[in-house]
Coordinates of C-alpha atoms in Angstrom, one line a residue:
X121 CA -0.1 0.1 -0.3
X122 CA 2.7 2.2 0.8
X123 CA 5.0 2.0 -2.4
X124 CA 9.4 1.7 -2.2
X125 CA 11.1 5.0 -3.7
X126 CA 14.7 2.8 -3.7
X127 CA 15.5 2.9 -7.3
X128 CA 12.8 4.8 -8.4
X129 CA 12.8 8.0 -10.4
X130 CA 8.8 8.5 -9.8
X131 CA 6.2 7.2 -6.8
X132 CA 5.0 3.9 -7.2
X133 CA 1.4 3.2 -8.4
X134 CA -0.3 2.6 -4.7
X135 CA -2.2 -1.0 -5.0
X136 CA -5.5 -1.7 -4.0
X137 CA -6.4 -4.1 -1.7
X138 CA -7.5 -6.8 -3.9
X139 CA -4.2 -5.9 -6.4
X140 CA -2.3 -7.0 -3.4
X141 CA -4.2 -10.1 -2.7
X142 CA -3.8 -11.1 -5.9
X143 CA -0.5 -10.5 -6.0
X144 CA 0.5 -13.0 -2.3
X145 CA -1.2 -15.8 -3.7
X146 CA 1.0 -15.6 -7.5
X147 CA 4.2 -15.4 -4.8
X148 CA 3.7 -17.6 -2.7
X149 CA 2.3 -20.2 -5.7
X150 CA 5.9 -19.8 -7.2
X151 CA 7.7 -20.0 -4.1
X152 CA 6.3 -23.0 -3.2
X153 CA 8.5 -24.6 -6.2
X154 CA 11.5 -24.3 -3.6
X155 CA 10.5 -23.7 -0.3
X156 CA 7.9 -26.1 1.8
X157 CA 4.7 -24.3 3.0
X158 CA 3.3 -25.4 6.3
X159 CA 2.9 -26.3 9.8
X160 CA 5.9 -28.0 10.6
X161 CA 9.1 -25.7 12.7
X162 CA 10.9 -26.2 9.2
X163 CA 8.2 -24.8 6.7
X164 CA 8.1 -21.8 5.3
X165 CA 5.2 -19.3 6.1
X166 CA 4.3 -16.6 4.5
X167 CA 2.7 -13.7 6.3
X168 CA 0.8 -10.2 5.4
X169 CA 2.6 -6.8 7.4
X170 CA -1.1 -5.4 7.5
X171 CA -1.9 -7.6 9.9
X172 CA 0.5 -5.2 12.8
X173 CA 0.4 -2.2 10.2
X174 CA -3.8 -1.5 9.7
X175 CA -3.9 -1.7 13.2
X176 CA -1.4 1.1 14.3
X177 CA -2.5 4.5 15.4
X178 CA -0.7 7.1 14.1
X179 CA -0.5 9.1 16.6
X180 CA 1.0 6.8 19.3
X181 CA 3.0 5.0 16.2
X182 CA 5.0 8.6 15.8
X183 CA 5.8 8.8 19.8
X184 CA 6.6 5.5 20.3
X185 CA 9.0 4.7 17.4
X186 CA 9.7 8.1 15.6
X187 CA 11.9 9.6 18.1
X188 CA 14.2 7.0 16.9
X189 CA 14.5 8.2 13.4
X190 CA 16.0 11.6 12.7
X191 CA 15.2 13.9 9.4
X192 CA 18.9 14.5 8.9
X193 CA 19.7 10.5 8.2
X194 CA 17.1 9.5 6.3
X195 CA 17.7 12.1 3.6
X196 CA 21.4 10.4 3.3
X197 CA 19.6 7.1 1.9
X198 CA 20.7 6.8 -1.6
X199 CA 16.7 6.5 -2.1
X200 CA 16.0 9.9 -1.5
X201 CA 19.0 11.7 -2.8
X202 CA 18.0 10.1 -6.0
X203 CA 14.9 12.0 -5.7
X204 CA 16.3 15.1 -4.9
X205 CA 19.4 16.0 -7.2
X206 CA 17.2 14.9 -9.6
X207 CA 14.9 17.7 -8.7
X208 CA 12.0 14.8 -8.6
X209 CA 9.1 14.5 -6.3
X210 CA 9.5 12.3 -3.4
X211 CA 5.8 12.6 -1.2
X212 CA 5.7 12.1 2.5
X213 CA 3.9 8.8 2.2
X214 CA 7.1 7.2 0.1
X215 CA 9.1 9.3 2.7
X216 CA 8.0 7.8 5.3
X217 CA 7.9 4.0 3.9
X218 CA 12.0 3.3 5.8
X219 CA 10.2 3.4 8.9
X220 CA 7.3 1.2 7.8
X221 CA 9.8 -1.5 6.7
X222 CA 12.0 -1.2 9.6
X223 CA 8.4 -1.8 11.8
X224 CA 8.4 -5.1 10.0
X225 CA 11.4 -6.3 10.6
X226 CA 10.9 -5.2 14.4
X227 CA 7.2 -7.5 14.1
X228 CA 9.2 -10.4 12.2
X229 CA 11.0 -10.5 15.3
X230 CA 9.3 -10.4 18.7
X231 CA 5.8 -12.6 16.6
X232 CA 7.9 -14.8 14.7
X233 CA 11.5 -14.6 16.3
X234 CA 13.2 -13.6 12.9
X235 CA 16.3 -12.4 13.4
X236 CA 18.0 -12.0 9.8
X237 CA 16.3 -10.2 7.5
X238 CA 17.6 -10.8 3.1
X239 CA 17.4 -8.1 0.3
X240 CA 19.4 -6.8 -2.9
X241 CA 22.0 -4.2 -2.2
X242 CA 19.5 -1.2 -2.6
X243 CA 17.6 -2.3 0.3
X244 CA 20.9 -2.3 2.6
X245 CA 19.2 0.8 4.5
X246 CA 16.2 0.1 4.5
X247 CA 17.5 -3.3 6.7
X248 CA 19.9 -1.4 8.8
X249 CA 16.8 1.2 9.9
X250 CA 14.8 -2.2 10.6
X251 CA 17.7 -3.3 12.5
X252 CA 18.7 -0.4 15.0
X253 CA 15.3 -0.1 15.5
X254 CA 14.9 -3.4 17.0
X255 CA 17.7 -2.4 19.1
X256 CA 16.1 0.8 20.7
X257 CA 13.8 -0.9 21.3
X258 CA 13.9 -3.9 22.4
X259 CA 17.4 -4.7 22.5
X260 CA 17.0 -6.9 19.8
X261 CA 20.8 -7.9 17.8
X262 CA 18.7 -8.6 14.9
X263 CA 20.9 -9.3 11.0
X264 CA 20.9 -8.3 7.6
X265 CA 22.6 -9.5 4.8
X266 CA 22.4 -8.4 1.1
X267 CA 23.5 -9.6 -2.5
X268 CA 25.1 -7.4 -5.1
X269 CA 22.2 -6.1 -7.3
X270 CA 22.5 -8.6 -11.1
X271 CA 23.8 -6.8 -13.5
X272 CA 25.1 -7.2 -17.5
X273 CA 27.9 -6.7 -18.4
X274 CA 26.9 -3.4 -19.8
X275 CA 26.1 -2.6 -15.7
X276 CA 22.8 -2.5 -16.9
X277 CA 20.4 -4.0 -13.8
X278 CA 18.5 -6.8 -14.6
X279 CA 15.1 -5.2 -13.2
X280 CA 11.8 -6.4 -13.5
X281 CA 9.9 -3.3 -15.2
X282 CA 12.6 -3.8 -18.3
X283 CA 11.5 -4.8 -21.4
X284 CA 14.0 -7.6 -21.3
X285 CA 13.1 -8.1 -17.9
X286 CA 13.6 -12.6 -16.6
X287 CA 9.8 -14.1 -14.1
X288 CA 9.9 -17.2 -12.1
X289 CA 6.4 -17.4 -12.9
X290 CA 6.1 -19.1 -16.0
X291 CA 2.9 -16.8 -16.4
X292 CA 5.0 -14.2 -17.2
X293 CA 8.2 -15.8 -18.9
X294 CA 7.1 -19.6 -20.4
X295 CA 9.9 -22.3 -19.6
X296 CA 11.3 -22.0 -23.0
X297 CA 11.2 -18.1 -23.8
X298 CA 13.5 -18.7 -19.8
X299 CA 15.3 -20.6 -21.6
X300 CA 16.7 -18.5 -24.5
X301 CA 16.7 -15.7 -22.7
X302 CA 19.6 -17.6 -21.1
X303 CA 20.9 -19.0 -24.4
X304 CA 21.4 -15.5 -25.7
X305 CA 23.7 -14.3 -23.0
X306 CA 26.6 -12.0 -23.4
X307 CA 29.7 -13.5 -24.3
X308 CA 31.6 -11.4 -22.2
X309 CA 28.5 -12.6 -18.7
X310 CA 28.6 -16.2 -19.6
X311 CA 31.3 -17.4 -17.4
X312 CA 30.2 -15.0 -14.7
X313 CA 26.2 -16.3 -14.7
X314 CA 27.5 -19.9 -14.8
X315 CA 29.1 -19.5 -11.3
X316 CA 26.1 -17.4 -9.5
X317 CA 23.5 -20.0 -11.1
X318 CA 24.7 -23.0 -11.3
X319 CA 26.5 -26.2 -9.9
X320 CA 28.9 -26.7 -13.1
X321 CA 32.4 -28.1 -11.5
X322 CA 34.8 -24.3 -11.6
X323 CA 37.4 -26.3 -13.9
X324 CA 35.2 -27.1 -16.4
X325 CA 33.9 -23.3 -16.3
X326 CA 37.3 -22.1 -16.7
X327 CA 37.7 -23.5 -20.1
X328 CA 34.9 -21.3 -21.1
X329 CA 36.5 -18.1 -20.1
X330 CA 39.4 -17.4 -23.3
X331 CA 36.2 -18.2 -25.6
X332 CA 34.4 -16.1 -27.7
X333 CA 31.9 -16.2 -30.2
X334 CA 30.6 -19.3 -31.9
X335 CA 32.6 -21.6 -29.7
X336 CA 30.5 -20.0 -26.8
X337 CA 27.2 -21.8 -28.2
X338 CA 28.1 -25.0 -26.1
X339 CA 28.4 -23.1 -22.7
X340 CA 25.6 -20.4 -23.2
X341 CA 23.3 -23.8 -23.9
X342 CA 24.3 -25.6 -20.4
X343 CA 23.7 -22.3 -18.8
X344 CA 19.7 -21.8 -19.7
X345 CA 19.9 -25.8 -19.4
X346 CA 20.9 -25.6 -15.9
X347 CA 19.3 -22.5 -14.8
X348 CA 15.5 -23.3 -16.4
X349 CA 16.6 -26.9 -14.2
X350 CA 16.7 -24.9 -10.7
X351 CA 14.0 -22.5 -11.7
X352 CA 11.8 -25.4 -13.9
X353 CA 13.2 -29.2 -13.8
X354 CA 15.1 -31.0 -15.4
X355 CA 12.2 -32.3 -17.3
X356 CA 11.3 -28.4 -18.6
X357 CA 15.2 -28.0 -18.9
X358 CA 15.7 -31.4 -21.5
X359 CA 12.7 -30.0 -23.5
X360 CA 12.8 -26.6 -24.4
X361 CA 16.7 -28.0 -24.8
X362 CA 14.7 -29.7 -27.7
X363 CA 12.9 -27.5 -28.9
X364 CA 15.3 -25.2 -29.5
X365 CA 18.1 -27.1 -31.4
X366 CA 14.8 -28.5 -33.7
X367 CA 13.5 -24.7 -34.1
X368 CA 17.5 -24.0 -35.0
X369 CA 18.0 -27.4 -37.2
X370 CA 19.3 -26.7 -40.6
X371 CA 17.1 -29.3 -41.9
X372 CA 14.0 -27.7 -40.9
X373 CA 14.5 -24.4 -41.6
X374 CA 15.5 -25.2 -45.0
X375 CA 12.1 -25.5 -46.1
X376 CA 10.2 -23.1 -43.5
X377 CA 12.0 -19.8 -43.4
X378 CA 13.6 -17.8 -46.3
X379 CA 17.6 -18.2 -45.3
X380 CA 20.6 -15.5 -46.7
X381 CA 24.4 -16.3 -46.4
X382 CA 26.5 -13.9 -45.2
X383 CA 30.6 -13.6 -45.0
X384 CA 31.1 -14.2 -41.7
X385 CA 33.8 -11.6 -41.6
X386 CA 31.0 -8.5 -41.8
X387 CA 30.2 -9.8 -38.4
X388 CA 33.4 -10.7 -36.8
X389 CA 33.8 -6.8 -35.1
X390 CA 30.5 -6.3 -34.0
X391 CA 27.8 -3.8 -36.9
X392 CA 25.2 -2.0 -35.2
X393 CA 21.3 -4.0 -35.2
X394 CA 20.2 -1.8 -37.8
X395 CA 22.5 -1.9 -40.3
X396 CA 22.8 -6.2 -39.7
X397 CA 18.5 -5.2 -40.4
X398 CA 18.8 -3.4 -43.2
X399 CA 21.1 -6.0 -45.1
X400 CA 17.8 -8.1 -44.9
X401 CA 15.3 -8.0 -47.1
X402 CA 13.1 -7.7 -44.3
X403 CA 13.0 -4.0 -44.7
X404 CA 13.3 -1.4 -46.9
X405 CA 16.1 1.0 -45.9
X406 CA 17.8 2.1 -42.9
X407 CA 15.4 4.4 -41.4
X408 CA 12.4 1.9 -41.8
X409 CA 15.1 -0.4 -39.9
X410 CA 15.6 1.9 -37.3
X411 CA 11.8 2.9 -36.4
X412 CA 11.4 -1.1 -36.4
X413 CA 13.8 -1.6 -33.6
X414 CA 12.9 1.7 -31.8
X415 CA 9.2 0.5 -31.7
X416 CA 10.1 -3.1 -29.8
X417 CA 9.5 -5.1 -33.3
X418 CA 13.0 -6.5 -34.0
X419 CA 14.3 -9.9 -32.9
X420 CA 17.5 -12.0 -33.3
X421 CA 16.8 -15.5 -32.2
X422 CA 13.7 -14.0 -30.3
X423 CA 15.2 -12.1 -28.3
X424 CA 13.9 -8.3 -28.5
X425 CA 16.4 -5.7 -29.7
X426 CA 16.0 -2.2 -28.2
X427 CA 19.2 -0.2 -29.0
X428 CA 19.4 -0.2 -32.9
X429 CA 23.4 0.9 -32.0
X430 CA 23.5 -2.7 -30.9
X431 CA 27.0 -4.5 -31.8
X432 CA 25.4 -7.8 -33.6
X433 CA 28.3 -10.2 -34.0
X434 CA 29.0 -13.1 -35.3
X435 CA 28.5 -14.3 -31.3
X436 CA 24.6 -14.3 -32.4
X437 CA 24.7 -17.4 -34.4
X438 CA 23.6 -20.6 -32.7
X439 CA 25.2 -24.2 -32.7
X440 CA 23.8 -24.8 -36.2
X441 CA 25.5 -21.2 -37.6
X442 CA 22.0 -19.6 -37.9
X443 CA 21.0 -15.8 -37.3
X444 CA 17.1 -15.9 -36.9
X445 CA 15.8 -12.7 -37.4
X446 CA 12.1 -11.3 -37.2
X447 CA 10.4 -8.8 -37.5
X448 CA 6.8 -8.9 -36.2
X449 CA 5.4 -12.0 -35.5
X450 CA 4.9 -13.8 -38.8
X451 CA 8.8 -12.5 -40.6
X452 CA 11.1 -14.5 -40.2
X453 CA 14.7 -14.6 -41.7
X454 CA 17.9 -17.3 -40.9
X455 CA 21.6 -15.7 -41.7
X456 CA 24.0 -18.5 -42.4
X457 CA 27.7 -17.2 -42.4
X458 CA 29.8 -18.7 -44.9

């Protein structure tokens, strides 16, 4: 009901109780794949902070807990500084978010003996507030554990609101698209992600660290299948891999999709996405290519290309030596590197 301003340039939309309840059901369903929810001591539980927040008396809350927070310190947090530096409005509602999250941690400790809060590094300030509140009010020794936000080699955060977002929920990201997302990982990120998200032996991963281009395809397939196995199960992961191999197989495409040849050296150093598209019969001009990309209508290997200047190299070819270009949902072309 109160949006977290962390990492945001503008206010988050306030959600109704109905949407919040629906989101909670979806979250629990998703995490049931990884956690056992139940009443046993070792089982996970999911609680709603409305259980204690909805009962708060505003004046009593300010008197009892407001004294433990100073404006001097609160305005130094990144989530606040970002808005102030950019002269973006920060509502009093959002300014109170860090106080409410701190109170949540305190209540979780009181009610459920929860003494550690985990989150992304952007939540460090909010977690610290909760730790300090617990110490000041109840003498609790609470802990916080944060992990770096996941970024690509370009430094871009892989946020859930980006158009290239990846979701654990199969209704948001079907298993095949999930597999394909990791298959299309940038060369520079492959070994990093193998170390983060798989249990592949480090010695095996090290073999890929000096490889670039199409030689990395084996590692990318391994990454995609391992991560999909972790999130959706081995059977679904192998099925997704098979679909991908069938989709990109030479025998299947020879009759189904048009193919054009392109010298490998043309892509060795990478070319802007709009120029690659313009080399094909899918568009009639560079201007049309630029418009398509800006409108989100161009995909390479089923991945939406958002930047017309994104460099496309021979690393984009699949294990059979193809690069699949798609305009809209019905127009496709295979590039065969020769």
